[in-house]
mmCIF file of C-alpha atoms in Angstrom:
data_model
loop_
_atom_site.group_PDB
_atom_site.id
_atom_site.type_symbol
_atom_site.label_atom_id
_atom_site.label_comp_id
_atom_site.label_asym_id
_atom_site.label_seq_id
_atom_site.Cartn_x
_atom_site.Cartn_y
_atom_site.Cartn_z
ATOM 1 C CA MET A 1099 9.322 3.461 30.616
ATOM 2 C CA SER A 1100 9.774 -0.499 29.742
ATOM 3 C CA ASP A 1101 12.843 -1.474 30.600
ATOM 4 C CA HIS A 1102 15.152 -3.857 28.164
ATOM 5 C CA LYS A 1103 15.696 -7.515 29.705
ATOM 6 C CA VAL A 1104 18.288 -10.505 28.721
ATOM 7 C CA SER A 1105 16.037 -14.084 27.341
ATOM 8 C CA GLU A 1106 16.092 -17.126 29.727
ATOM 9 C CA ASP A 1107 18.749 -18.489 27.425
ATOM 10 C CA LYS A 1108 20.788 -15.851 27.599
ATOM 11 C CA LYS A 1109 21.802 -15.210 24.197
ATOM 12 C CA SER A 1110 19.899 -12.377 23.834
ATOM 13 C CA GLU A 1111 18.732 -9.123 24.199
ATOM 14 C CA GLU A 1112 14.591 -7.845 23.934
ATOM 15 C CA PHE A 1113 13.295 -5.161 23.097
ATOM 16 C CA ASP A 1114 9.267 -3.831 21.747
ATOM 17 C CA VAL A 1115 11.467 -2.305 19.044
ATOM 18 C CA VAL A 1116 14.741 -2.628 17.191
ATOM 19 C CA VAL A 1117 15.568 -0.423 14.549
ATOM 20 C CA VAL A 1118 18.606 -1.418 12.212
ATOM 21 C CA GLY A 1119 20.086 2.051 10.813
ATOM 22 C CA GLY A 1120 20.938 5.048 12.737
ATOM 23 C CA GLY A 1121 20.541 8.200 10.388
ATOM 24 C CA ALA A 1122 18.411 10.792 10.895
ATOM 25 C CA ALA A 1123 15.303 8.406 10.314
ATOM 26 C CA GLY A 1124 16.027 5.622 12.163
ATOM 27 C CA LEU A 1125 17.366 8.034 15.028
ATOM 28 C CA SER A 1126 14.003 9.857 14.498
ATOM 29 C CA GLY A 1127 11.985 6.580 15.118
ATOM 30 C CA ALA A 1128 14.114 6.129 18.071
ATOM 31 C CA LEU A 1129 13.353 9.160 20.238
ATOM 32 C CA THR A 1130 9.509 8.883 19.112
ATOM 33 C CA LEU A 1131 9.756 4.998 20.281
ATOM 34 C CA ALA A 1132 11.254 5.936 23.678
ATOM 35 C CA ARG A 1133 8.826 8.945 23.743
ATOM 36 C CA ALA A 1134 6.170 6.583 23.679
ATOM 37 C CA ARG A 1135 7.437 4.669 26.771
ATOM 38 C CA ARG A 1136 8.792 1.342 24.186
ATOM 39 C CA SER A 1137 12.045 0.057 24.676
ATOM 40 C CA VAL A 1138 14.177 0.277 21.774
ATOM 41 C CA VAL A 1139 17.957 -0.247 21.293
ATOM 42 C CA VAL A 1140 19.465 1.289 17.499
ATOM 43 C CA ILE A 1141 22.236 -0.654 15.791
ATOM 44 C CA ASP A 1142 24.385 1.208 13.620
ATOM 45 C CA SER A 1143 26.964 1.005 11.651
ATOM 46 C CA GLY A 1144 28.586 4.497 11.885
ATOM 47 C CA GLU A 1145 28.811 4.794 7.344
ATOM 48 C CA PRO A 1146 25.736 7.855 7.090
ATOM 49 C CA ARG A 1147 25.461 8.396 3.226
ATOM 50 C CA ASN A 1148 26.020 12.464 3.538
ATOM 51 C CA ALA A 1149 28.943 12.004 5.452
ATOM 52 C CA PRO A 1150 31.333 13.590 3.120
ATOM 53 C CA ALA A 1151 28.996 17.465 3.356
ATOM 54 C CA ALA A 1152 29.858 19.893 5.406
ATOM 55 C CA GLY A 1153 26.337 20.225 6.490
ATOM 56 C CA ALA A 1154 22.343 19.413 6.270
ATOM 57 C CA HIS A 1155 20.288 21.898 5.056
ATOM 58 C CA GLY A 1156 16.627 22.922 5.104
ATOM 59 C CA LEU A 1157 16.204 21.899 9.000
ATOM 60 C CA LEU A 1158 14.429 24.185 11.122
ATOM 61 C CA SER A 1159 16.392 25.906 13.590
ATOM 62 C CA ARG A 1160 19.862 23.092 12.481
ATOM 63 C CA ASP A 1161 20.152 24.752 9.095
ATOM 64 C CA GLY A 1162 23.928 23.781 7.903
ATOM 65 C CA VAL A 1163 24.246 21.926 11.306
ATOM 66 C CA SER A 1164 27.253 19.692 9.654
ATOM 67 C CA PRO A 1165 25.710 15.629 9.207
ATOM 68 C CA LEU A 1166 28.243 14.076 11.900
ATOM 69 C CA GLU A 1167 26.656 16.637 14.326
ATOM 70 C CA LEU A 1168 23.317 15.658 13.431
ATOM 71 C CA LEU A 1169 23.402 12.489 14.151
ATOM 72 C CA ARG A 1170 25.397 12.848 17.733
ATOM 73 C CA ILE A 1171 22.884 15.218 18.946
ATOM 74 C CA GLY A 1172 20.546 12.160 17.447
ATOM 75 C CA ARG A 1173 22.108 9.731 19.648
ATOM 76 C CA GLU A 1174 22.460 11.864 22.735
ATOM 77 C CA GLU A 1175 18.359 12.559 22.621
ATOM 78 C CA VAL A 1176 17.362 8.824 22.053
ATOM 79 C CA ALA A 1177 19.781 8.105 24.942
ATOM 80 C CA GLY A 1178 17.660 10.378 27.280
ATOM 81 C CA TYR A 1179 14.205 8.825 27.140
ATOM 82 C CA GLY A 1180 16.426 5.082 27.989
ATOM 83 C CA GLY A 1181 16.380 4.219 24.128
ATOM 84 C CA GLN A 1182 20.242 2.204 23.583
ATOM 85 C CA VAL A 1183 22.151 2.835 20.364
ATOM 86 C CA VAL A 1184 24.788 0.243 19.335
ATOM 87 C CA SER A 1185 27.504 0.550 17.441
ATOM 88 C CA ASP A 1186 27.981 -2.438 14.921
ATOM 89 C CA VAL A 1187 26.568 -3.577 11.971
ATOM 90 C CA ALA A 1188 23.256 -5.963 11.423
ATOM 91 C CA VAL A 1189 23.921 -8.910 9.571
ATOM 92 C CA SER A 1190 20.681 -10.832 9.713
ATOM 93 C CA ALA A 1191 17.483 -10.751 10.909
ATOM 94 C CA ARG A 1192 15.534 -13.485 11.806
ATOM 95 C CA ARG A 1193 11.555 -14.050 12.352
ATOM 96 C CA VAL A 1194 11.469 -16.092 15.828
ATOM 97 C CA ALA A 1195 8.009 -17.289 17.571
ATOM 98 C CA GLY A 1196 6.514 -13.472 18.731
ATOM 99 C CA GLY A 1197 8.385 -11.256 16.672
ATOM 100 C CA PHE A 1198 12.332 -11.410 15.331
ATOM 101 C CA VAL A 1199 16.102 -12.024 15.959
ATOM 102 C CA VAL A 1200 18.381 -9.594 14.263
ATOM 103 C CA GLU A 1201 22.231 -10.883 14.717
ATOM 104 C CA ALA A 1202 25.322 -8.118 14.888
ATOM 105 C CA GLY A 1203 28.522 -8.673 13.503
ATOM 106 C CA SER A 1204 29.899 -8.635 16.648
ATOM 107 C CA GLY A 1205 27.588 -11.853 17.290
ATOM 108 C CA ARG A 1206 25.295 -9.835 19.725
ATOM 109 C CA ARG A 1207 21.462 -10.869 19.175
ATOM 110 C CA PHE A 1208 18.435 -8.598 19.892
ATOM 111 C CA ARG A 1209 14.871 -9.996 19.771
ATOM 112 C CA ALA A 1210 12.516 -7.549 19.197
ATOM 113 C CA ARG A 1211 8.258 -7.796 18.555
ATOM 114 C CA ARG A 1212 8.919 -5.248 15.718
ATOM 115 C CA LEU A 1213 11.627 -3.955 13.670
ATOM 116 C CA LEU A 1214 11.965 -0.816 12.010
ATOM 117 C CA VAL A 1215 14.798 -0.488 9.179
ATOM 118 C CA THR A 1216 16.217 2.564 8.693
ATOM 119 C CA THR A 1217 19.354 1.239 6.522
ATOM 120 C CA GLY A 1218 19.587 3.954 3.285
ATOM 121 C CA LEU A 1219 21.338 3.447 0.758
ATOM 122 C CA VAL A 1220 24.272 3.073 -1.629
ATOM 123 C CA ASP A 1221 25.622 6.133 -4.341
ATOM 124 C CA GLU A 1222 27.248 4.458 -7.351
ATOM 125 C CA VAL A 1223 28.350 7.527 -8.533
ATOM 126 C CA PRO A 1224 29.434 6.975 -12.694
ATOM 127 C CA GLU A 1225 32.974 6.006 -13.481
ATOM 128 C CA VAL A 1226 34.844 9.126 -14.268
ATOM 129 C CA PRO A 1227 37.716 9.818 -12.294
ATOM 130 C CA GLY A 1228 37.976 11.979 -10.126
ATOM 131 C CA LEU A 1229 33.953 12.064 -9.098
ATOM 132 C CA ARG A 1230 34.066 10.471 -6.051
ATOM 133 C CA GLU A 1231 36.758 12.336 -4.390
ATOM 134 C CA ARG A 1232 35.036 15.376 -4.805
ATOM 135 C CA TRP A 1233 31.634 13.649 -3.785
ATOM 136 C CA GLY A 1234 29.380 15.864 -1.207
ATOM 137 C CA ARG A 1235 31.406 18.845 -1.698
ATOM 138 C CA ASP A 1236 31.113 20.170 -5.276
ATOM 139 C CA VAL A 1237 29.829 17.102 -7.286
ATOM 140 C CA LEU A 1238 27.009 17.189 -6.013
ATOM 141 C CA HIS A 1239 23.365 15.202 -6.099
ATOM 142 C CA CYS A 1240 20.133 17.621 -4.642
ATOM 143 C CA PRO A 1241 19.703 20.801 -5.542
ATOM 144 C CA TYR A 1242 17.307 21.610 -2.140
ATOM 145 C CA CYS A 1243 20.467 20.312 -0.528
ATOM 146 C CA HIS A 1244 23.366 21.977 -1.686
ATOM 147 C CA GLY A 1245 21.475 24.754 -4.606
ATOM 148 C CA TRP A 1246 22.083 27.801 -2.269
ATOM 149 C CA GLU A 1247 25.815 27.909 -1.827
ATOM 150 C CA VAL A 1248 26.367 27.371 -5.742
ATOM 151 C CA ARG A 1249 23.809 29.921 -6.594
ATOM 152 C CA ASP A 1250 25.376 32.066 -9.074
ATOM 153 C CA ALA A 1251 28.481 29.703 -10.220
ATOM 154 C CA PRO A 1252 28.010 27.520 -13.666
ATOM 155 C CA ILE A 1253 26.747 24.350 -12.623
ATOM 156 C CA GLY A 1254 27.552 21.102 -14.911
ATOM 157 C CA VAL A 1255 25.251 18.538 -14.495
ATOM 158 C CA LEU A 1256 26.692 14.852 -15.715
ATOM 159 C CA GLY A 1257 24.014 12.923 -18.366
ATOM 160 C CA GLY A 1258 23.523 9.734 -18.595
ATOM 161 C CA SER A 1259 20.566 8.910 -15.614
ATOM 162 C CA PRO A 1260 16.752 9.596 -15.908
ATOM 163 C CA LEU A 1261 16.708 12.493 -13.712
ATOM 164 C CA SER A 1262 19.962 14.328 -16.004
ATOM 165 C CA VAL A 1263 17.318 16.605 -17.649
ATOM 166 C CA HIS A 1264 14.721 16.741 -14.752
ATOM 167 C CA GLN A 1265 18.289 17.565 -12.744
ATOM 168 C CA ALA A 1266 19.265 20.135 -15.711
ATOM 169 C CA LEU A 1267 16.040 22.043 -14.914
ATOM 170 C CA LEU A 1268 15.648 22.344 -11.420
ATOM 171 C CA PHE A 1269 19.439 23.968 -11.011
ATOM 172 C CA ARG A 1270 18.960 26.719 -13.167
ATOM 173 C CA GLN A 1271 17.151 27.674 -10.310
ATOM 174 C CA TRP A 1272 19.974 28.546 -8.659
ATOM 175 C CA SER A 1273 21.573 29.935 -11.764
ATOM 176 C CA ALA A 1274 21.290 31.450 -15.009
ATOM 177 C CA GLN A 1275 25.114 29.605 -16.237
ATOM 178 C CA VAL A 1276 24.021 24.999 -16.340
ATOM 179 C CA THR A 1277 26.030 23.285 -18.695
ATOM 180 C CA LEU A 1278 24.409 19.723 -19.548
ATOM 181 C CA PHE A 1279 27.055 17.580 -20.243
ATOM 182 C CA LEU A 1280 25.546 14.451 -22.511
ATOM 183 C CA HIS A 1281 28.172 12.316 -21.214
ATOM 184 C CA THR A 1282 27.535 8.403 -22.677
ATOM 185 C CA GLY A 1283 23.943 9.497 -21.774
ATOM 186 C CA ALA A 1284 21.169 8.893 -24.617
ATOM 187 C CA GLU A 1285 19.435 10.685 -27.767
ATOM 188 C CA LEU A 1286 17.746 13.498 -26.149
ATOM 189 C CA ALA A 1287 13.812 13.875 -27.043
ATOM 190 C CA GLU A 1288 12.787 16.781 -29.250
ATOM 191 C CA ASP A 1289 10.567 18.182 -26.734
ATOM 192 C CA GLU A 1290 14.108 18.196 -23.858
ATOM 193 C CA TRP A 1291 16.199 20.191 -26.449
ATOM 194 C CA GLU A 1292 13.008 22.924 -26.835
ATOM 195 C CA ARG A 1293 12.970 23.132 -23.263
ATOM 196 C CA LEU A 1294 16.436 23.217 -22.236
ATOM 197 C CA ALA A 1295 16.280 26.239 -24.778
ATOM 198 C CA ALA A 1296 13.441 27.575 -23.327
ATOM 199 C CA ARG A 1297 15.767 27.746 -19.754
ATOM 200 C CA GLY A 1298 18.900 29.325 -22.016
ATOM 201 C CA ILE A 1299 20.176 25.894 -20.548
ATOM 202 C CA ALA A 1300 23.855 25.363 -22.729
ATOM 203 C CA VAL A 1301 24.264 21.252 -23.804
ATOM 204 C CA VAL A 1302 27.752 19.514 -24.824
ATOM 205 C CA ASP A 1303 28.291 16.673 -26.494
ATOM 206 C CA GLY A 1304 31.011 13.900 -25.650
ATOM 207 C CA GLU A 1305 31.751 11.986 -22.831
ATOM 208 C CA VAL A 1306 33.154 13.411 -19.981
ATOM 209 C CA THR A 1307 36.702 11.724 -18.737
ATOM 210 C CA GLY A 1308 37.607 13.501 -15.526
ATOM 211 C CA LEU A 1309 37.302 17.059 -13.756
ATOM 212 C CA ALA A 1310 39.866 20.090 -13.456
ATOM 213 C CA VAL A 1311 40.915 20.938 -9.787
ATOM 214 C CA VAL A 1312 42.961 24.121 -8.957
ATOM 215 C CA GLU A 1313 43.655 24.518 -5.423
ATOM 216 C CA ASP A 1314 41.320 21.970 -3.956
ATOM 217 C CA ARG A 1315 38.661 23.520 -5.889
ATOM 218 C CA LEU A 1316 36.857 22.272 -9.303
ATOM 219 C CA ALA A 1317 37.117 24.473 -11.996
ATOM 220 C CA GLY A 1318 36.531 22.642 -14.862
ATOM 221 C CA VAL A 1319 35.286 19.398 -16.354
ATOM 222 C CA ARG A 1320 37.309 18.012 -19.371
ATOM 223 C CA LEU A 1321 36.359 16.165 -22.659
ATOM 224 C CA ALA A 1322 37.539 13.537 -24.701
ATOM 225 C CA SER A 1323 38.485 16.016 -27.208
ATOM 226 C CA GLY A 1324 40.280 17.455 -25.178
ATOM 227 C CA ARG A 1325 37.502 20.294 -24.636
ATOM 228 C CA ARG A 1326 37.746 21.377 -20.525
ATOM 229 C CA VAL A 1327 34.471 23.565 -19.928
ATOM 230 C CA PRO A 1328 34.302 25.731 -17.418
ATOM 231 C CA VAL A 1329 32.543 24.807 -14.105
ATOM 232 C CA GLU A 1330 32.598 24.964 -10.540
ATOM 233 C CA ALA A 1331 30.317 22.417 -9.181
ATOM 234 C CA LEU A 1332 29.263 18.994 -11.099
ATOM 235 C CA ALA A 1333 25.139 17.784 -10.319
ATOM 236 C CA VAL A 1334 25.433 13.706 -10.587
ATOM 237 C CA ALA A 1335 22.830 11.431 -10.571
ATOM 238 C CA THR A 1336 23.978 8.796 -9.020
ATOM 239 C CA ARG A 1337 22.282 5.292 -9.053
ATOM 240 C CA MET A 1338 21.010 4.870 -5.499
ATOM 241 C CA VAL A 1339 20.645 1.096 -4.153
ATOM 242 C CA ALA A 1340 18.898 0.247 -1.535
ATOM 243 C CA ARG A 1341 20.842 -1.727 2.022
ATOM 244 C CA GLY A 1342 18.340 -4.334 2.664
ATOM 245 C CA GLU A 1343 20.517 -7.390 2.523
ATOM 246 C CA VAL A 1344 19.681 -7.808 6.202
ATOM 247 C CA LEU A 1345 16.288 -8.516 5.175
ATOM 248 C CA ALA A 1346 17.352 -11.456 3.246
ATOM 249 C CA GLY A 1347 16.249 -13.734 5.866
ATOM 250 C CA LEU A 1348 12.982 -12.223 6.191
ATOM 251 C CA GLY A 1349 11.949 -13.182 2.524
ATOM 252 C CA LEU A 1350 12.178 -9.327 1.652
ATOM 253 C CA SER A 1351 14.727 -8.086 -0.933
ATOM 254 C CA ALA A 1352 15.501 -4.621 -2.740
ATOM 255 C CA VAL A 1353 13.568 -4.274 -6.021
ATOM 256 C CA GLU A 1354 14.304 -1.682 -9.266
ATOM 257 C CA HIS A 1355 12.484 1.668 -8.946
ATOM 258 C CA PRO A 1356 9.967 2.447 -11.763
ATOM 259 C CA MET A 1357 12.095 5.174 -12.333
ATOM 260 C CA GLY A 1358 14.733 3.389 -13.358
ATOM 261 C CA VAL A 1359 17.046 5.232 -10.630
ATOM 262 C CA GLY A 1360 18.178 2.036 -8.474
ATOM 263 C CA THR A 1361 16.496 -0.629 -5.831
ATOM 264 C CA TYR A 1362 14.865 -0.094 -2.790
ATOM 265 C CA VAL A 1363 12.464 -1.902 -0.546
ATOM 266 C CA PRO A 1364 8.558 -1.091 -0.939
ATOM 267 C CA SER A 1365 6.197 0.033 1.811
ATOM 268 C CA ASP A 1366 3.252 1.162 2.530
ATOM 269 C CA ALA A 1367 3.160 4.724 3.195
ATOM 270 C CA SER A 1368 3.709 4.332 6.915
ATOM 271 C CA GLY A 1369 6.431 2.248 6.120
ATOM 272 C CA LEU A 1370 4.915 -0.692 6.590
ATOM 273 C CA THR A 1371 6.444 -3.686 4.149
ATOM 274 C CA GLU A 1372 5.550 -6.987 2.688
ATOM 275 C CA VAL A 1373 6.386 -9.140 5.976
ATOM 276 C CA ALA A 1374 4.034 -8.414 9.290
ATOM 277 C CA GLY A 1375 5.931 -6.170 11.428
ATOM 278 C CA VAL A 1376 8.444 -4.844 9.898
ATOM 279 C CA TRP A 1377 8.738 -1.136 8.442
ATOM 280 C CA ALA A 1378 10.870 0.802 6.541
ATOM 281 C CA ALA A 1379 12.165 4.541 6.859
ATOM 282 C CA GLY A 1380 14.026 6.973 4.813
ATOM 283 C CA ASN A 1381 16.108 6.205 2.132
ATOM 284 C CA VAL A 1382 15.990 2.768 1.340
ATOM 285 C CA THR A 1383 12.107 2.270 0.742
ATOM 286 C CA ASP A 1384 12.272 6.679 -0.852
ATOM 287 C CA LEU A 1385 15.674 7.122 -2.492
ATOM 288 C CA LEU A 1386 14.638 10.473 -3.768
ATOM 289 C CA ALA A 1387 14.466 11.547 0.205
ATOM 290 C CA ASN A 1388 16.564 14.101 1.953
ATOM 291 C CA VAL A 1389 17.307 14.359 5.603
ATOM 292 C CA PRO A 1390 13.911 16.176 7.154
ATOM 293 C CA VAL A 1391 11.535 13.343 4.685
ATOM 294 C CA ALA A 1392 13.610 10.935 5.905
ATOM 295 C CA GLN A 1393 12.751 12.218 9.921
ATOM 296 C CA ALA A 1394 9.074 13.057 9.551
ATOM 297 C CA ALA A 1395 9.236 9.331 8.099
ATOM 298 C CA GLY A 1396 10.370 7.827 10.804
ATOM 299 C CA PHE A 1397 8.581 9.549 13.326
ATOM 300 C CA GLN A 1398 5.326 8.085 10.906
ATOM 301 C CA ALA A 1399 6.676 4.694 11.147
ATOM 302 C CA ALA A 1400 7.115 4.577 14.504
ATOM 303 C CA ALA A 1401 3.886 6.467 15.103
ATOM 304 C CA ALA A 1402 2.509 3.095 13.259
ATOM 305 C CA ILE A 1403 4.632 0.593 15.023
ATOM 306 C CA ASN A 1404 4.011 2.261 18.853
ATOM 307 C CA ALA A 1405 0.037 1.591 17.705
ATOM 308 C CA ASP A 1406 1.001 -1.554 16.128
ATOM 309 C CA LEU A 1407 1.588 -2.501 19.827
ATOM 310 C CA VAL A 1408 -0.968 -1.233 21.814
ATOM 311 C CA ALA A 1409 -3.776 -2.979 19.951
ATOM 312 C CA GLU A 1410 -1.039 -6.311 20.203
ATOM 313 C CA ASP A 1411 -0.924 -5.744 24.378
ATOM 314 C CA THR A 1412 -5.125 -4.680 23.875
ATOM 315 C CA ASP A 1413 -5.863 -7.906 22.643
ATOM 316 C CA ALA A 1414 -3.359 -10.102 25.052
ATOM 317 C CA ALA A 1415 -5.191 -7.847 28.119
ATOM 318 C CA LEU A 1416 -8.284 -8.694 27.146
ATOM 319 C CA ALA A 1417 -8.078 -12.346 26.397
ATOM 320 C CA ARG A 1418 -6.334 -12.071 30.478
ATOM 321 C CA ARG A 1419 -9.946 -10.847 31.062
ATOM 322 C CA ARG A 1420 -11.479 -13.099 29.708
ATOM 323 C CA SER A 1421 -9.672 -16.672 31.252
ATOM 324 C CA ALA A 1422 -9.352 -14.688 34.498
ATOM 325 C CA ALA A 1423 -13.817 -14.205 34.264
ATOM 326 C CA ALA A 1424 -14.378 -18.111 32.833
ATOM 327 C CA PRO A 1425 -13.607 -19.686 35.608
ATOM 328 C CA GLU A 1426 -16.127 -17.552 38.290
ATOM 329 C CA ALA A 1427 -18.705 -17.870 35.690
ATOM 330 C CA ALA A 1428 -18.259 -21.932 35.062
ATOM 331 C CA SER A 1429 -17.605 -21.856 39.522
ATOM 332 C CA GLU A 1430 -21.639 -19.329 39.883
ATOM 333 C CA GLY A 1431 -23.469 -21.304 37.041
ATOM 334 C CA ALA A 1432 -22.749 -25.098 39.078
ATOM 335 C CA SER A 1433 -24.125 -23.638 42.097
ATOM 336 C CA GLU A 1434 -26.617 -22.092 40.480
ATOM 337 C CA ALA A 1435 -27.751 -25.966 38.591
ATOM 338 C CA ALA A 1436 -26.728 -27.681 42.111
ATOM 339 C CA SER A 1437 -29.564 -25.533 43.906
ATOM 340 C CA GLU A 1438 -32.072 -25.634 41.037
ATOM 341 C CA ALA A 1439 -31.165 -29.541 40.959
ATOM 342 C CA GLY A 1440 -32.238 -29.643 45.279
ATOM 343 C CA SER A 1441 -35.498 -27.637 44.686
ATOM 344 C CA GLY A 1442 -36.562 -29.678 41.679
ATOM 345 C CA GLY A 1443 -35.422 -27.007 38.876
ATOM 346 C CA VAL A 1444 -37.833 -24.376 37.351
ATOM 347 C CA PHE A 1445 -40.260 -27.724 37.109
ATOM 348 C CA GLY A 1446 -39.662 -28.665 41.142
ATOM 349 C CA PRO A 1447 -42.607 -26.960 44.081
ATOM 350 C CA ALA A 1448 -41.296 -24.187 44.302
ATOM 351 C CA GLY A 1449 -40.098 -23.359 40.928
ATOM 352 C CA GLU A 1450 -43.860 -23.725 39.952
ATOM 353 C CA ALA A 1451 -45.374 -21.295 42.851
ATOM 354 C CA GLU A 1452 -42.755 -18.745 41.720
ATOM 355 C CA VAL A 1453 -43.671 -18.664 38.086
ATOM 356 C CA CYS A 1454 -47.641 -18.451 39.036
ATOM 357 C CA ALA A 1455 -46.924 -15.920 41.543
ATOM 358 C CA ARG A 1456 -45.728 -13.693 38.403
ATOM 359 C CA VAL A 1457 -47.927 -14.597 36.193
ATOM 360 C CA LEU A 1458 -51.380 -15.290 38.237
ATOM 361 C CA GLY A 1459 -51.023 -13.290 41.465
ATOM 362 C CA GLU A 1460 -53.575 -13.523 43.983
ATOM 363 C CA ARG A 1461 -55.446 -15.571 41.466
ATOM 364 C CA ARG A 1462 -53.299 -18.449 40.958
ATOM 365 C CA HIS A 1463 -54.462 -22.117 41.904
ATOM 366 C CA GLY A 1464 -55.117 -22.613 45.629
ATOM 367 C CA LEU A 1465 -55.943 -19.127 46.464
ATOM 368 C CA GLU A 1466 -59.232 -17.032 45.131
ATOM 369 C CA PRO A 1467 -59.735 -14.994 47.334
ATOM 370 C CA LEU A 1468 -63.526 -16.384 49.649
ATOM 371 C CA PRO A 1469 -66.838 -14.363 48.299
ATOM 372 C CA ARG A 1470 -66.902 -11.307 50.552
ATOM 373 C CA SER A 1471 -68.859 -11.610 53.870
ATOM 374 C CA GLN A 1472 -72.820 -9.642 53.122
ATOM 375 C CA GLY A 1473 -73.170 -8.556 56.723
ATOM 376 C CA PRO A 1474 -75.378 -10.078 59.089
ATOM 377 C CA ALA A 1475 -79.157 -12.231 57.626
ATOM 378 C CA GLN A 1476 -82.119 -10.282 58.171
ATOM 379 C CA PRO A 1477 -84.692 -11.203 60.290
#
């Protein structure tokens, strides 16, 4: 494994890859790169999106693990293969000869041949009193992350997002008691009314102004009319905003998602962005990715980065090989030229003799065989 080093100016620590962001995607990518014997450092501010949640779900062998415990284990695994995890905030990135430089809030600088950005996203929760305080507990967003834990309970869905109707239909899989609160959302289309009715999902008009909480547990939703509707969980589709500020110095920025649910940093299937040498993985580029999907994306991006570095390393080795062979070939060519010049070259006596010998054999000029003897003359 190649160890990281400090550049000659003593200002930048050098690595094959800098990973910006140490969530599920970032640690998965760093682990893969470290196992590929790449020098890698993860810069992480310690602010995971799912920190308020009691557990992360859908993870084979670790279903329900605390998100913070999952990250702790992930950091240990990365370190076990020689990777580094630095508690800091990446504030800028810029291109330099041979790669990139990432500057952290502490003033430390990290130079790398490639970048993997896994900075995640920020959930912008609707401005309803009490929502933010209960986010990740009984105010939820993902049925695959939390549906089992609220199964068969009365579940509300807060309208106002392009995903609200979809959310209501999804949560119906976990409970027969689902209510869609239109809140500030647009009027439903006729086919949406029919689909909700077909699944027995109630629809309540009117703006939601607050939550009813009893003994630190959600008990209901309060409407502007004063009505209280009992629910034990409330699904909310947030506006998801990619944390892409660190990419500004590279000419990259987050753009509006086609579904109208937030902003993201575009990338291809491997995570490669529009800037050569920069990959993205996890929620910064895939707003709807949960923890298992983010982990897989980190692995896939890391594999693509390593393949790219292998190609670059091979090109460099080939160039060195050809460069070393060039003087030797030139020396041999000069010796042959000198030898030919000393003998008159291919048109000199020695050269002509060799050509004649190969083409004419015994019939070459001056060496025709004498006539055979006919024996002694007869008297």
